Short mmCIF file of C-alpha atoms and ligand atoms in Angstrom, two decimals:
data_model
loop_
_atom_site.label_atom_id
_atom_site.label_comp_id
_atom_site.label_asym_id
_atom_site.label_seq_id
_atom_site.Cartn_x
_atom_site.Cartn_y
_atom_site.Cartn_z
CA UNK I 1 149.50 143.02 78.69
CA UNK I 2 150.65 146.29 78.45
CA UNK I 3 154.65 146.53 76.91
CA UNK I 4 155.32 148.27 80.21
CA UNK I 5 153.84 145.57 82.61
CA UNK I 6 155.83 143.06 80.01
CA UNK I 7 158.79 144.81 81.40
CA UNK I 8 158.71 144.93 84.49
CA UNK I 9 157.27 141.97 85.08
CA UNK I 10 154.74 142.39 87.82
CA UNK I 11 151.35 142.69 87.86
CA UNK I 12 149.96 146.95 88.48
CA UNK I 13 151.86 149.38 86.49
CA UNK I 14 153.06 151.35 89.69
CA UNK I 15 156.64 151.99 90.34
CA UNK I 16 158.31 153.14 93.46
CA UNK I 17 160.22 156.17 93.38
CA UNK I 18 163.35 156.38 94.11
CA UNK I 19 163.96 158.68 97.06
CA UNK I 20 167.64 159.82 97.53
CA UNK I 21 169.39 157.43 99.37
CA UNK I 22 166.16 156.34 101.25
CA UNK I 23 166.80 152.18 101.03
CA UNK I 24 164.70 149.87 103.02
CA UNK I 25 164.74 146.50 101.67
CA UNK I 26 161.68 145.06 103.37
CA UNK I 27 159.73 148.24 101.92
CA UNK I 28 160.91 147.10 98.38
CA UNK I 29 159.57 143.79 99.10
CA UNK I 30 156.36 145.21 100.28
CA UNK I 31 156.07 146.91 97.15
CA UNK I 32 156.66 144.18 95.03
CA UNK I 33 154.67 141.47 97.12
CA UNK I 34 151.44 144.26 96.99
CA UNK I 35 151.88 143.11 93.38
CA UNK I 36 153.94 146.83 92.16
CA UNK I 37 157.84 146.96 91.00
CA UNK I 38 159.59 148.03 93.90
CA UNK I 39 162.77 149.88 93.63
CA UNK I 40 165.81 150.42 95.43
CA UNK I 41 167.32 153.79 95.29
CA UNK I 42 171.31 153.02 94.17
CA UNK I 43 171.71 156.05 92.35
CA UNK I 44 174.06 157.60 94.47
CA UNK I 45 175.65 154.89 96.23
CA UNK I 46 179.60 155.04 96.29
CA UNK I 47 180.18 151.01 97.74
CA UNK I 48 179.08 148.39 95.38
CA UNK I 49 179.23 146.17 98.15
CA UNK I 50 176.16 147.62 99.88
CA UNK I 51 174.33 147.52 96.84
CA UNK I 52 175.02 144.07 96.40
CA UNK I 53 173.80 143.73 100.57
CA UNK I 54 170.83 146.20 99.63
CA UNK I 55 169.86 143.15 96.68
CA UNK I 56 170.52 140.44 98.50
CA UNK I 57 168.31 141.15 101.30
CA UNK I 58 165.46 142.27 99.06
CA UNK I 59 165.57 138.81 97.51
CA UNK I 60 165.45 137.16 100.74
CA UNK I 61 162.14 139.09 101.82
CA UNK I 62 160.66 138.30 98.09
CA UNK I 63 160.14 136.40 94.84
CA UNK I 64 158.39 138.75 93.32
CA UNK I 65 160.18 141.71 90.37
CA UNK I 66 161.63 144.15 91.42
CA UNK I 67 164.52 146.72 90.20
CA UNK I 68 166.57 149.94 90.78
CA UNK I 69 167.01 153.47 90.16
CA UNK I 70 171.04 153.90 88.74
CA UNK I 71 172.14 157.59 88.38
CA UNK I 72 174.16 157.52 84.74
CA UNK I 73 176.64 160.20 86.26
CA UNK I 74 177.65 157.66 89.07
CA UNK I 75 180.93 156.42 88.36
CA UNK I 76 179.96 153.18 89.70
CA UNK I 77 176.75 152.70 87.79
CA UNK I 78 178.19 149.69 85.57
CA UNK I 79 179.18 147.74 88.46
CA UNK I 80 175.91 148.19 90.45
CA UNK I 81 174.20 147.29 86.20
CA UNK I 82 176.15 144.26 86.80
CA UNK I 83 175.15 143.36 90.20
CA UNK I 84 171.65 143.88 89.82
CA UNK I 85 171.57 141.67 86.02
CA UNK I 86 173.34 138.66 88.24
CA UNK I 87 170.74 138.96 90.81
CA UNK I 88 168.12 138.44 88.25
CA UNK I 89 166.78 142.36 87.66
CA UNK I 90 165.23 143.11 84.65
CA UNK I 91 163.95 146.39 84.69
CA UNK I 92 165.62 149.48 85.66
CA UNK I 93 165.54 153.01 85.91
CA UNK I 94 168.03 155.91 84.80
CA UNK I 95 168.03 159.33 86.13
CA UNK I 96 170.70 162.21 85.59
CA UNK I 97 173.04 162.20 83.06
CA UNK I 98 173.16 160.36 79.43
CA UNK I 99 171.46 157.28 78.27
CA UNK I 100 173.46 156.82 74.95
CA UNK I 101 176.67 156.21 77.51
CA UNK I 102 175.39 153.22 79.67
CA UNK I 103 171.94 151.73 77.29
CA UNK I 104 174.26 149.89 75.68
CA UNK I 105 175.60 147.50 78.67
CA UNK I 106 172.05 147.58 80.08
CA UNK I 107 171.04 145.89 76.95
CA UNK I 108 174.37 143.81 76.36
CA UNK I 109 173.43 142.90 80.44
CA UNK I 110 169.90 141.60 79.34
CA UNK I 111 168.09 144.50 80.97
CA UNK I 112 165.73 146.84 80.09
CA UNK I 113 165.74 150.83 80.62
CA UNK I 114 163.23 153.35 81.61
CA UNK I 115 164.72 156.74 82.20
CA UNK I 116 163.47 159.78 84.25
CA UNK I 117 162.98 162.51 82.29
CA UNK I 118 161.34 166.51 83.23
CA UNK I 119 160.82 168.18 79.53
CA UNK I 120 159.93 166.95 76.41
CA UNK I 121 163.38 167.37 74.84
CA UNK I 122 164.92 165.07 77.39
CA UNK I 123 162.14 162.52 76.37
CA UNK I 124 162.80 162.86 72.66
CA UNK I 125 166.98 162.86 73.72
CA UNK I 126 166.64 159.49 75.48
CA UNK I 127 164.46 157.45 72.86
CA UNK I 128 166.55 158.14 70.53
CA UNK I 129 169.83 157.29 72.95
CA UNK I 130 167.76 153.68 73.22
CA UNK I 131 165.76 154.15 76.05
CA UNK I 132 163.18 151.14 76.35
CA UNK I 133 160.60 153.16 78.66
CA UNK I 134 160.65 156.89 80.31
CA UNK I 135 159.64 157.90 83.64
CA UNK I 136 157.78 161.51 82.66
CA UNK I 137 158.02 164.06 85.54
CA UNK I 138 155.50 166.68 85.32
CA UNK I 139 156.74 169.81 87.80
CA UNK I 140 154.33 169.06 90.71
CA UNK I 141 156.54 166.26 91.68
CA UNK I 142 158.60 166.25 95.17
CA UNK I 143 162.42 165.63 94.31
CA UNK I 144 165.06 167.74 92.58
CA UNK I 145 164.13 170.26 89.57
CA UNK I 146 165.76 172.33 86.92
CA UNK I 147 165.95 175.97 87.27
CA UNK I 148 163.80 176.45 84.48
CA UNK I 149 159.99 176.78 83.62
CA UNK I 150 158.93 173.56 83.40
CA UNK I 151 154.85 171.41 82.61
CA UNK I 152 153.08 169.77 85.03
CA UNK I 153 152.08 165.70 84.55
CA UNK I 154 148.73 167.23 83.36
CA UNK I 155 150.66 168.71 79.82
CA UNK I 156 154.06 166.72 80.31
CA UNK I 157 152.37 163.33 79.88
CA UNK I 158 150.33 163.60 76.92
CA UNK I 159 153.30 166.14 75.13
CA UNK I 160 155.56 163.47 75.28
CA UNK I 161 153.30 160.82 74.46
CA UNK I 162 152.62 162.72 71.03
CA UNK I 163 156.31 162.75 70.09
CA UNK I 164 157.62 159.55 71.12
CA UNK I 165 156.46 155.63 70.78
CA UNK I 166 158.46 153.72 73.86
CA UNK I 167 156.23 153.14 77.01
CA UNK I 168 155.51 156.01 79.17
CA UNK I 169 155.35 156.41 83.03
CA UNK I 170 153.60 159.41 84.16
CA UNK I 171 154.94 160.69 87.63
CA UNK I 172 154.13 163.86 89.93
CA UNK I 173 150.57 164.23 91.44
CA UNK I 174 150.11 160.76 91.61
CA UNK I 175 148.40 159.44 95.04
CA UNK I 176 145.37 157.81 94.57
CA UNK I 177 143.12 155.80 92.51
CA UNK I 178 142.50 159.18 90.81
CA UNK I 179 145.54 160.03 89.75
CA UNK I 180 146.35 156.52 88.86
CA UNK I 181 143.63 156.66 86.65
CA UNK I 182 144.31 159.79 85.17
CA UNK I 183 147.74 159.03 83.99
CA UNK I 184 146.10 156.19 81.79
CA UNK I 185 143.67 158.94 80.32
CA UNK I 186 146.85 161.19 79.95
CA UNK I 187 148.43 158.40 77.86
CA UNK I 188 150.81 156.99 80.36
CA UNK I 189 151.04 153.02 80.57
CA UNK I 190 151.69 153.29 84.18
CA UNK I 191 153.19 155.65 87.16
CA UNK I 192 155.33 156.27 89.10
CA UNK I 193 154.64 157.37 93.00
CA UNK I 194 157.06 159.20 95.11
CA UNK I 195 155.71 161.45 97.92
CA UNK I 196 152.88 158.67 98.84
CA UNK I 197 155.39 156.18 99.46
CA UNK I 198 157.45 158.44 101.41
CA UNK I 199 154.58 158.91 103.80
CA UNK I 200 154.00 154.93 104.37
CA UNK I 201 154.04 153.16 107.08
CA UNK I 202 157.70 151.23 105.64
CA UNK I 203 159.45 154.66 104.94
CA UNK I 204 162.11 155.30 106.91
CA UNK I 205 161.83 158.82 106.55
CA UNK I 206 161.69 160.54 110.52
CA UNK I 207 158.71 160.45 111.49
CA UNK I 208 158.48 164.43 111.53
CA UNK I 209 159.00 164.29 107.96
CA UNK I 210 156.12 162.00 107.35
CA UNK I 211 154.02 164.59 109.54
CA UNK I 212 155.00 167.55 107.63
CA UNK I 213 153.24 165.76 104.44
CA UNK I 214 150.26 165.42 106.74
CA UNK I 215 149.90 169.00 107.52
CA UNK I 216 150.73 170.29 103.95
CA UNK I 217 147.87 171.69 102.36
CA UNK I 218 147.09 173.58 99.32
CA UNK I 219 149.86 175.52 98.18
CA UNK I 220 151.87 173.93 100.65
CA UNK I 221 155.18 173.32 98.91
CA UNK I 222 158.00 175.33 96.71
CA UNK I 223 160.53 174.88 94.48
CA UNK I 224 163.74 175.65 97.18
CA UNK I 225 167.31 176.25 95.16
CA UNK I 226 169.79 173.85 96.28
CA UNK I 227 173.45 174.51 94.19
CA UNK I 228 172.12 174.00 90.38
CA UNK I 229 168.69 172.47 90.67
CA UNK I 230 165.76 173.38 92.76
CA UNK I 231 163.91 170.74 94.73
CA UNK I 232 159.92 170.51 95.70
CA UNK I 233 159.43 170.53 99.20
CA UNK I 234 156.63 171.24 102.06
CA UNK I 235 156.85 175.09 103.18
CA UNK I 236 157.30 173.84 107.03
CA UNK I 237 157.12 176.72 109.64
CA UNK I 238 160.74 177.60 109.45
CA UNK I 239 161.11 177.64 105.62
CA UNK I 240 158.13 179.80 106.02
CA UNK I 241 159.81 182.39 108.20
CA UNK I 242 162.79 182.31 106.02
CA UNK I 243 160.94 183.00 102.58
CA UNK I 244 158.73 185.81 104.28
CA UNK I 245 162.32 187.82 105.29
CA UNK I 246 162.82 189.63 102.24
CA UNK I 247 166.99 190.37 104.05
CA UNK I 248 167.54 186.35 103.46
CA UNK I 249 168.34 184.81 100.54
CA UNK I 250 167.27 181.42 99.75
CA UNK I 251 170.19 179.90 98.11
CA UNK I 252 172.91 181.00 100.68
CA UNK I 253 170.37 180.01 103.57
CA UNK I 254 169.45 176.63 101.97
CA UNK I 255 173.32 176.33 101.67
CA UNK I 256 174.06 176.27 105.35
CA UNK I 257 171.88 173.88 106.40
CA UNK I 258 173.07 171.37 108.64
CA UNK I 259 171.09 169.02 106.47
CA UNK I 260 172.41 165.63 107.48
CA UNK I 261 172.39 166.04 111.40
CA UNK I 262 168.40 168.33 110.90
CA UNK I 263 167.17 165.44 109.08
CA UNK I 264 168.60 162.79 111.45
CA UNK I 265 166.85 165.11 114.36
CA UNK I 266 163.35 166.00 112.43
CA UNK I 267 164.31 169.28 112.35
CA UNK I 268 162.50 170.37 109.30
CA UNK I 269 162.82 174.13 109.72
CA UNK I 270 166.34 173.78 109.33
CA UNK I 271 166.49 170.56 106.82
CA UNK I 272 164.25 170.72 103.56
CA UNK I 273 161.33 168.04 103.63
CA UNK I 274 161.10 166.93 100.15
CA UNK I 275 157.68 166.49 99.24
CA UNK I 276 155.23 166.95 95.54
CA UNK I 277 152.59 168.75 95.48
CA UNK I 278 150.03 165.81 96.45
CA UNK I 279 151.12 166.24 99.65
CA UNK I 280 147.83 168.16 100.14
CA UNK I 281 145.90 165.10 99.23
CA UNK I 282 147.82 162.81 101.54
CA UNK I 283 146.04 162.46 104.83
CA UNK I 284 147.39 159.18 106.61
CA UNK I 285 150.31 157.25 107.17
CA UNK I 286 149.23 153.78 105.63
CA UNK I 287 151.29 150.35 104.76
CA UNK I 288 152.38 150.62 100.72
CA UNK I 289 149.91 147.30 100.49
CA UNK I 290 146.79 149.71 101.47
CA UNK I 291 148.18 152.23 99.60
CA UNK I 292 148.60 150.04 96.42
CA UNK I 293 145.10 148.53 96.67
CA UNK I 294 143.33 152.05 96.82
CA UNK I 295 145.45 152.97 93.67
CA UNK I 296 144.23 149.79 91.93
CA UNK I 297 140.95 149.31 93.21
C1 LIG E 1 162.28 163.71 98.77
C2 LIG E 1 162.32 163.17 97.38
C3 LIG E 1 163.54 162.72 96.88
C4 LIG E 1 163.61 162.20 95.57
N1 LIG E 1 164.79 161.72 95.11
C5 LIG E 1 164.87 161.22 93.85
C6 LIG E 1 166.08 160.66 93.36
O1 LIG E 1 167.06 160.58 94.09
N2 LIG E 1 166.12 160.22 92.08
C7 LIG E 1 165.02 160.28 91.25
O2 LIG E 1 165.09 159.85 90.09
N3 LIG E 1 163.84 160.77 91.71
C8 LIG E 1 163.74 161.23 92.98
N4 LIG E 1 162.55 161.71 93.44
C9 LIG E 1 161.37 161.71 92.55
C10 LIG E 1 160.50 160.49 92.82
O3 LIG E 1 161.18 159.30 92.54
C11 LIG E 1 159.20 160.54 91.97
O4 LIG E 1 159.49 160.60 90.59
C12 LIG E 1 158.37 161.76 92.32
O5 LIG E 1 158.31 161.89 93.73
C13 LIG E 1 156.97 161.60 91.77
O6 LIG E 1 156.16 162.68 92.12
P1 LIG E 1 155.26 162.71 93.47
O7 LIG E 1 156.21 163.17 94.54
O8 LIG E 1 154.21 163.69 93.18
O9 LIG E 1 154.75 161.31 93.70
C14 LIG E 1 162.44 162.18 94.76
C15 LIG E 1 161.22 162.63 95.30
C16 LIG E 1 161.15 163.10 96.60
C17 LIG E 1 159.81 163.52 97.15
#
């Protein structure tokens, strides 16, 4: 057994990626019952009573592992550390901020830590802060990015597996039995799998958004700026229009987006539909169990 799989505790090396605030417990379960490590996205939760709700019901649907993505910045990420260690978590992931400030109660909590990481200095920062395990983000990947030039999994993976001995996770690309296979090759111990997931049949996504992964093809998606960070997402008509106006700038447009009520609608010309760069690959809306087994088989 892999130290990874000893980790987490379950029996493929596939993690679910934490999607925002995207939280459905009975896709968690799926996840974990399909014989992966699901994960509920807590990272920027501001009511530790919901996460304790969000945990509770996941352990009503299953038996099986499963964990959590915490956001170190998050003022409440002890709390939710200590709510998931009571509920019998072992495995978690970190994204944003330190690991030296909160590895030590995740280890004092009986937990391990695998944190998300997009450059090679963050990966050599965060063993050495006592990460157990890091999730390695090539620039491909749907989800928020830096501002700066950054690898894809392709380089990412095996540049951080040179310069650092803790398990590694190889994210972005990742949709398929293919890709799954790759990241071994790459010298990853497992993956992680965002934009798939997103476009199962559990997601809770709009539907709309879902579709707009359908219809990506290649060169479908772009780094948009949103305040400090950038974020993958597919180029849907609208975005289209927008970049093609050379009068309109991106951030200020991006910035008056009525994101929360567009996204609640499907409106996806005037809310950004996060996706990686595999959308192109990603043809169907399946259940995660079909998707898992493909990735596997
Ligand atoms: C819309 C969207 C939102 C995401 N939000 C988060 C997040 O809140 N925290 C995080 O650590 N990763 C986030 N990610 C990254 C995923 O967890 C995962 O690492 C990434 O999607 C892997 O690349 P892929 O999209 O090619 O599968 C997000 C990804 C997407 C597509």
């Amino acid at each position: 057994m892999s130290a990874l799989l000893g980790m987490l505790g379950c029996r493929h090396p596939i993690i679910q990626g934490p999607i925002g605030s995207m939280n459905n417990p009975a896709m968690v379960a799926a996840v974990s019952d399909a014989g992966a490590y699901g994960m509920l996205a807590l990272g920027f939760i501001d009511n530790v009573q919901e996460a304790k709700r969000l945990v509770e019901e996941v352990k009503k649907l299953t038996d099986r592992p499963f964990g959590a993505n915490i956001v170190l910045l998050n003022p409440l990420a002890p709390d939710i550390l200590k709510v998931l260690a009571e509920a019998g978590v072992t495995a978690v992931t970190t994204s944003v901020g330190q690991p030296g400030r909160l590895y030590p109660l995740i280890h004092e909590l009986g937990m391990k830590g695998i944190h998300v990481v997009l450059s090679l200095a963050h990966a050599v920062k965060a063993e050495e802060s006592g990460a157990d395990g890091l999730v390695v983000v090539g620039a491909e990947a749907g989800g928020l990015r830096s501002t700066k030039p950054e690898s894809s999994t392709m380089v990412l993976v095996p540049l951080v597996a040179d310069n650092v001995s803790i398990p590694i996770v190889g994210a972005g690309g990742i949709a398929d039995s293919r890709g799954y296979r790759a990241a071994f090759a790459l010298g990853a111990q497992g993956v992680q799998v965002g934009t798939r997931f997103l476009a199962s049949t559990e997601s809770t996504v709009h539907e709309k958004w879902k579709e707009a992964i359908i219809a990506c093809g290649d060169g479908g998606t772009t780094l948009l700026p949103t305040r400090n960070m950038t974020t993958r997402a597919v180029i849907t008509p609208g975005i289209r229009k927008l970049m093609e106006d050379p009068s309109v700038d991106m951030s200020e447009a991006m910035g008056k987006m009525d994101r929360v009520g567009a996204w609640d609608a499907g409106d996806f010309d005037n809310a950004v539909a996060g996706g990686g760069q595999v959308s192109a690959l990603i043809r169907d809306i399946k259940p995660v169990k079909e998707i898992i087994d493909e990735m596997v088989s």
